[in-house]
Amino acid sequence: MKRKIPIGVLFSETGATAVIEKTQLEATRLAIVEANRSLETAGFELVPHHLDPQSQPQLFATLGEKLILEKRVNILFGCYTSSSRKAVLPVVEKHNRLLFYPTLYEGFEFSPNVVYAGACPNQNIIFLAEFMFSTFGKSCYLVGSDYVYPYESNRVMKDLVHGFGGQILGEQYVPMDAGPSYFQPIVEDLASSSPDFVFSTVVGNATKHFYEAYREAGLSAEAMPIASLTTTEAELAIMRPEARAGHFTSAPFFASLLLDPRRSRWSHLLQQAGVPLNQCWESAYSQVLLFAESLASVGSDDPTRIVQDLRGREFDAPQGTIRIDPDNNHTWVIPRIGRSKSDGSFEIIRESRGGVRPDPYLVSYAISSS
């Protein structure tokens, strides 16, 4: 008889960041189905309990505790924004539960109760900055959503720009639910200041409004591209085609990677996913399968034992081989840069030779795969 393992799932189906969180939710659901097939021989079955936090950080915390107390979950999969992760963090630490967090983030954090499956700054922003400086120039304009991740990412970008002798020509923040009107004065200022590139940490539905306002203002992706860590295939899918072409994103995974014969093991996901595949989807998908492997190995969903088993564990993910670093619970990922296309996909134009060790505290500002 199979032992049923309750797991908590916290991704928003409504609110400002639902456009990306819904892809993480679908990735989690798909991975659970696959994980349960592999867990049959080990005698386990994952039973998910999903609640919708509505893109509200405090609701993430409230619902996380509800899942722990009422559904008796030891393991939580969820959170997109850093604000939501920081809200859930004291909950999992208080109850000694484990959160799998599948999103790129600003770094400068470690908790033994979190597995960080997305990229941290040395795995995306440095890779992106070096490319933009060498290709377009070193004057930059910063545009972000008004919460912790954009502020911290912009702080790192400012250090990089100044370190390379460049200039920051402007810095603007908009509400999480910003509509088109918020971007009109920003694109007007961009037109007059003419930076070499724009660094965007705008998230959710607001990304569509920014890119479309950019296009409507006559700003050229060829002359002044937007470089981002947060614009994925999910955000491109809701934009007008003419607004989404020619910009750059740094991420460990793009859906177009699965067209490569070397990744044919995962090509079925292009048809099965049902949502635009993207870096946050891939992290959410892979972390469930990583947990399932660890569950079968340990024979228990005890958070402490799972974390101990995960440290150093490798997994052949859709992006390539990833590894949980034994020193900081962050994931070795493969940095890539993609250029967006009018059909909503990315052309991969640069990638690391292999996995890059996570350096969440940015001890070094250099890219290294060793």
XYZ file of C-alpha atoms in Angstrom:
370
model
C 0.000 0.000 0.000
C 1.342 3.417 -1.002
C 2.082 6.001 1.657
C 0.442 9.310 0.751
C 2.708 12.364 1.199
C 0.807 15.667 1.467
C 2.609 18.616 -0.133
C 1.668 22.294 -0.171
C 1.535 24.333 -3.377
C 1.485 28.143 -3.228
C 1.221 29.785 -6.640
C -1.164 32.574 -7.593
C -3.921 32.140 -10.153
C -5.032 35.741 -9.711
C -3.366 39.100 -9.149
C -0.463 41.046 -10.620
C 1.973 38.141 -11.040
C -0.487 35.403 -11.998
C 0.752 35.491 -15.604
C 3.987 33.808 -14.520
C 2.817 31.998 -11.384
C 0.172 30.080 -13.330
C 2.972 28.566 -15.412
C 4.769 27.519 -12.212
C 1.564 25.965 -10.936
C 1.058 23.973 -14.130
C 4.706 22.875 -14.065
C 4.253 21.638 -10.509
C 1.104 19.727 -11.389
C 2.743 18.083 -14.397
C 5.843 17.150 -12.403
C 3.723 15.633 -9.616
C 2.047 13.316 -12.128
C 5.457 12.235 -13.430
C 6.919 11.954 -9.936
C 4.097 9.706 -8.784
C 4.808 7.282 -11.604
C 8.450 7.056 -10.541
C 7.544 6.789 -6.850
C 5.314 3.740 -7.268
C 8.159 1.312 -6.689
C 9.198 3.233 -3.558
C 5.654 3.038 -2.207
C 4.909 6.771 -2.114
C 2.282 9.041 -3.656
C 2.454 12.841 -3.596
C -0.889 14.453 -2.742
C -0.870 18.174 -3.576
C -2.895 20.799 -1.738
C -2.969 24.058 -3.679
C -4.132 27.437 -2.380
C -4.245 30.712 -4.349
C -2.349 33.519 -2.564
C -3.645 36.062 -5.138
C -0.182 37.638 -5.608
C -0.358 39.058 -2.056
C 2.758 38.398 0.073
C 0.991 38.268 3.421
C -1.571 35.846 2.061
C 1.299 33.546 1.061
C 2.324 33.442 4.719
C -1.215 32.902 5.981
C -1.960 30.117 3.525
C 1.445 28.524 4.054
C 0.743 28.196 7.748
C -2.745 26.906 6.973
C -1.277 24.137 4.848
C 1.201 23.223 7.570
C -1.338 23.157 10.381
C -4.413 21.811 8.615
C -2.971 19.587 5.879
C 0.105 18.542 7.856
C 2.484 19.246 4.986
C 6.222 19.084 5.570
C 7.130 20.318 2.097
C 5.951 23.479 0.320
C 6.469 24.367 -3.329
C 5.821 27.972 -4.165
C 6.367 31.721 -4.281
C 7.376 33.907 -7.210
C 8.266 37.331 -5.829
C 10.903 37.814 -3.180
C 8.273 39.580 -1.094
C 6.208 36.385 -1.002
C 9.254 34.248 -0.204
C 10.276 36.563 2.623
C 6.726 36.379 3.985
C 6.735 32.567 3.989
C 10.300 32.221 5.289
C 9.534 32.806 9.025
C 6.609 30.383 8.748
C 8.701 27.462 7.475
C 11.495 28.287 9.917
C 9.060 28.446 12.849
C 7.577 25.022 12.012
C 10.817 23.522 10.620
C 9.269 22.826 7.233
C 10.966 23.024 3.824
C 10.146 25.497 1.033
C 11.216 24.780 -2.536
C 11.509 28.205 -4.190
C 11.606 28.064 -8.018
C 12.331 31.656 -8.991
C 15.370 33.756 -9.797
C 16.033 36.175 -6.970
C 18.336 38.898 -5.682
C 20.536 36.711 -3.472
C 21.926 37.731 -0.073
C 19.917 35.103 1.762
C 20.367 31.624 3.157
C 17.935 29.512 5.136
C 18.292 25.821 5.947
C 14.530 25.655 5.383
C 14.667 26.759 1.731
C 15.923 25.105 -1.446
C 16.632 27.886 -3.956
C 16.037 26.405 -7.415
C 16.226 29.593 -9.516
C 19.223 31.674 -10.524
C 20.925 34.069 -8.127
C 22.808 37.230 -9.246
C 26.140 35.708 -10.238
C 24.236 33.299 -12.501
C 22.262 35.869 -14.491
C 22.842 39.584 -13.920
C 26.640 39.478 -14.281
C 26.353 37.347 -17.422
C 23.795 39.806 -18.834
C 25.755 42.933 -17.892
C 28.962 41.682 -19.507
C 27.069 40.943 -22.719
C 25.251 44.291 -22.829
C 28.400 46.322 -22.044
C 30.426 44.601 -24.771
C 27.649 44.684 -27.368
C 25.795 47.974 -26.839
C 27.658 50.198 -24.379
C 27.817 51.097 -20.712
C 25.130 53.738 -20.179
C 22.029 52.228 -18.632
C 18.541 53.245 -17.489
C 16.872 51.188 -14.731
C 13.128 50.441 -14.692
C 11.596 48.102 -12.128
C 8.546 47.112 -10.146
C 8.299 48.564 -6.660
C 9.410 45.739 -4.368
C 12.575 44.203 -2.983
C 13.854 42.211 -5.969
C 14.123 45.135 -8.428
C 15.748 47.411 -5.836
C 18.372 44.817 -4.939
C 18.991 43.792 -8.560
C 19.382 47.421 -9.571
C 21.867 47.925 -6.759
C 23.995 45.146 -8.244
C 23.596 46.514 -11.778
C 24.665 49.986 -10.613
C 27.800 48.491 -9.064
C 28.560 46.707 -12.339
C 27.922 49.781 -14.505
C 30.088 52.009 -12.345
C 32.768 49.321 -12.082
C 33.014 49.202 -15.872
C 33.153 53.001 -16.151
C 29.575 53.451 -17.331
C 26.693 55.720 -16.321
C 23.221 55.264 -14.858
C 21.010 57.759 -16.703
C 17.787 57.140 -14.779
C 16.052 54.908 -12.231
C 12.270 54.504 -12.080
C 9.877 52.199 -10.210
C 6.223 51.439 -10.863
C 3.548 49.661 -8.797
C 3.227 45.900 -9.178
C -0.104 46.369 -10.959
C 1.063 49.306 -13.101
C -1.033 49.988 -16.187
C -0.052 51.724 -19.437
C -0.234 55.273 -18.049
C 2.616 54.617 -15.600
C 5.037 54.026 -18.448
C 4.307 57.096 -20.561
C 6.611 59.465 -18.617
C 9.261 56.748 -18.421
C 9.437 56.144 -22.172
C 9.472 59.910 -22.745
C 12.474 60.203 -20.432
C 14.133 57.261 -22.177
C 13.680 58.945 -25.533
C 15.389 62.101 -24.288
C 18.187 60.448 -22.274
C 19.070 57.777 -24.902
C 20.913 55.167 -22.820
C 22.754 52.344 -24.551
C 20.278 49.892 -23.027
C 17.474 49.642 -20.482
C 17.645 47.194 -17.579
C 14.113 46.055 -16.715
C 13.055 44.313 -13.540
C 9.385 44.973 -14.205
C 7.335 41.847 -13.437
C 3.936 40.359 -14.161
C 1.285 41.989 -16.343
C 3.105 45.325 -16.088
C 5.824 43.912 -18.347
C 3.377 43.870 -21.257
C 2.473 47.518 -20.681
C 6.123 48.575 -20.519
C 7.199 46.825 -23.715
C 4.133 48.021 -25.612
C 4.618 51.625 -24.435
C 8.259 51.327 -25.490
C 7.255 50.284 -28.975
C 4.497 52.889 -29.269
C 6.995 55.626 -28.344
C 9.104 54.608 -31.342
C 11.990 53.346 -29.225
C 14.075 50.829 -31.138
C 15.128 47.423 -29.865
C 18.018 47.557 -32.328
C 19.371 50.904 -31.097
C 18.315 50.762 -27.430
C 17.267 47.260 -26.351
C 15.671 46.239 -23.079
C 17.756 43.776 -21.079
C 15.906 41.810 -18.420
C 16.092 38.957 -15.966
C 12.322 38.747 -15.498
C 10.844 38.918 -19.012
C 10.123 35.331 -20.052
C 8.068 33.528 -22.683
C 5.046 33.908 -20.373
C 5.186 37.708 -20.508
C 5.979 37.739 -24.245
C 2.863 35.639 -24.859
C 0.542 38.428 -23.694
C 2.276 41.221 -25.672
C 1.545 42.404 -29.182
C 4.045 40.699 -31.556
C 5.636 43.943 -32.715
C 6.424 44.929 -29.102
C 8.246 41.800 -28.067
C 10.982 41.350 -30.664
C 14.673 42.172 -30.337
C 15.113 42.458 -26.563
C 17.310 40.344 -24.279
C 16.789 38.124 -21.241
C 19.334 36.225 -19.180
C 18.015 32.909 -17.858
C 19.126 29.295 -17.381
C 16.304 28.005 -19.584
C 14.393 29.026 -22.685
C 11.728 26.863 -24.304
C 13.620 26.899 -27.613
C 16.344 24.858 -25.898
C 14.076 21.801 -26.177
C 14.311 21.966 -29.973
C 17.973 20.969 -29.625
C 18.391 17.217 -30.302
C 20.685 17.048 -27.283
C 17.673 17.850 -25.075
C 15.307 15.441 -26.867
C 14.613 13.657 -23.584
C 12.484 16.668 -22.639
C 11.003 17.624 -26.012
C 7.617 16.140 -25.094
C 7.167 19.010 -22.644
C 6.631 21.430 -25.515
C 3.320 19.691 -26.234
C 2.313 18.610 -22.737
C 2.882 21.757 -20.709
C -0.229 23.682 -21.793
C 1.401 27.017 -20.856
C 4.375 28.997 -22.224
C 7.502 27.224 -21.007
C 9.962 29.582 -19.322
C 12.742 29.666 -16.727
C 10.312 29.818 -13.773
C 8.287 26.951 -15.220
C 11.451 24.888 -15.598
C 12.605 25.492 -12.025
C 9.171 24.633 -10.646
C 9.065 21.442 -12.707
C 12.601 20.295 -11.871
C 12.382 20.927 -8.139
C 9.436 18.534 -7.756
C 11.334 15.760 -9.524
C 14.417 16.476 -7.416
C 12.321 16.176 -4.271
C 10.802 12.910 -5.517
C 14.256 11.424 -6.043
C 15.270 12.480 -2.553
C 12.044 11.133 -1.034
C 12.685 7.733 -2.592
C 16.280 7.807 -1.376
C 15.533 8.893 2.195
C 12.258 7.038 2.617
C 10.735 9.977 4.461
C 9.527 13.544 3.868
C 11.248 14.743 7.028
C 12.544 18.219 6.021
C 15.913 17.884 7.737
C 16.649 14.529 6.136
C 15.468 15.731 2.723
C 17.770 18.779 2.834
C 20.716 16.657 3.885
C 20.092 14.256 1.007
C 19.620 17.045 -1.556
C 22.948 18.704 -0.833
C 25.228 17.740 -3.695
C 22.457 15.900 -5.569
C 22.506 16.278 -9.356
C 19.599 16.113 -11.791
C 19.392 16.123 -15.579
C 16.868 18.954 -15.891
C 15.440 20.421 -19.120
C 18.147 23.137 -19.010
C 20.932 20.571 -18.512
C 22.567 19.107 -15.421
C 21.761 21.053 -12.256
C 23.094 20.452 -8.757
C 22.115 21.550 -5.267
C 25.157 23.197 -3.748
C 26.008 21.546 -0.415
C 27.146 24.827 1.141
C 24.125 27.073 0.552
C 21.084 25.095 -0.742
C 21.186 27.084 -4.010
C 21.284 25.438 -7.423
C 24.081 25.263 -9.971
C 22.419 26.441 -13.202
C 23.561 27.172 -16.754
C 23.493 30.909 -17.635
C 22.169 31.766 -21.087
C 21.131 34.878 -22.982
C 18.206 34.888 -25.362
C 17.013 37.458 -27.897
C 13.226 37.725 -28.041
C 11.416 37.098 -31.318
C 8.084 38.349 -32.608
C 6.605 34.836 -32.314
C 7.090 34.924 -28.533
C 10.133 32.660 -28.382
C 13.803 33.349 -27.667
C 16.812 32.700 -29.836
C 19.653 31.576 -27.573
C 22.697 33.638 -28.525
C 25.107 32.944 -25.674
C 25.490 30.326 -22.966
C 27.941 29.214 -20.315
C 30.142 26.202 -20.971
C 28.532 24.461 -18.000
C 26.832 24.922 -14.684
C 27.853 27.950 -12.634
C 28.260 27.622 -8.893
C 25.772 29.775 -6.981
C 27.346 32.705 -5.134
C 24.302 34.247 -3.429
C 26.364 36.777 -1.479
C 28.361 37.861 -4.536
C 31.713 37.202 -2.946
C 33.058 37.404 -6.504
C 31.703 39.420 -9.434
C 33.223 36.996 -11.948
C 31.522 34.253 -13.950
C 32.970 30.821 -13.198
C 31.757 27.309 -13.957
C 34.126 25.683 -11.505
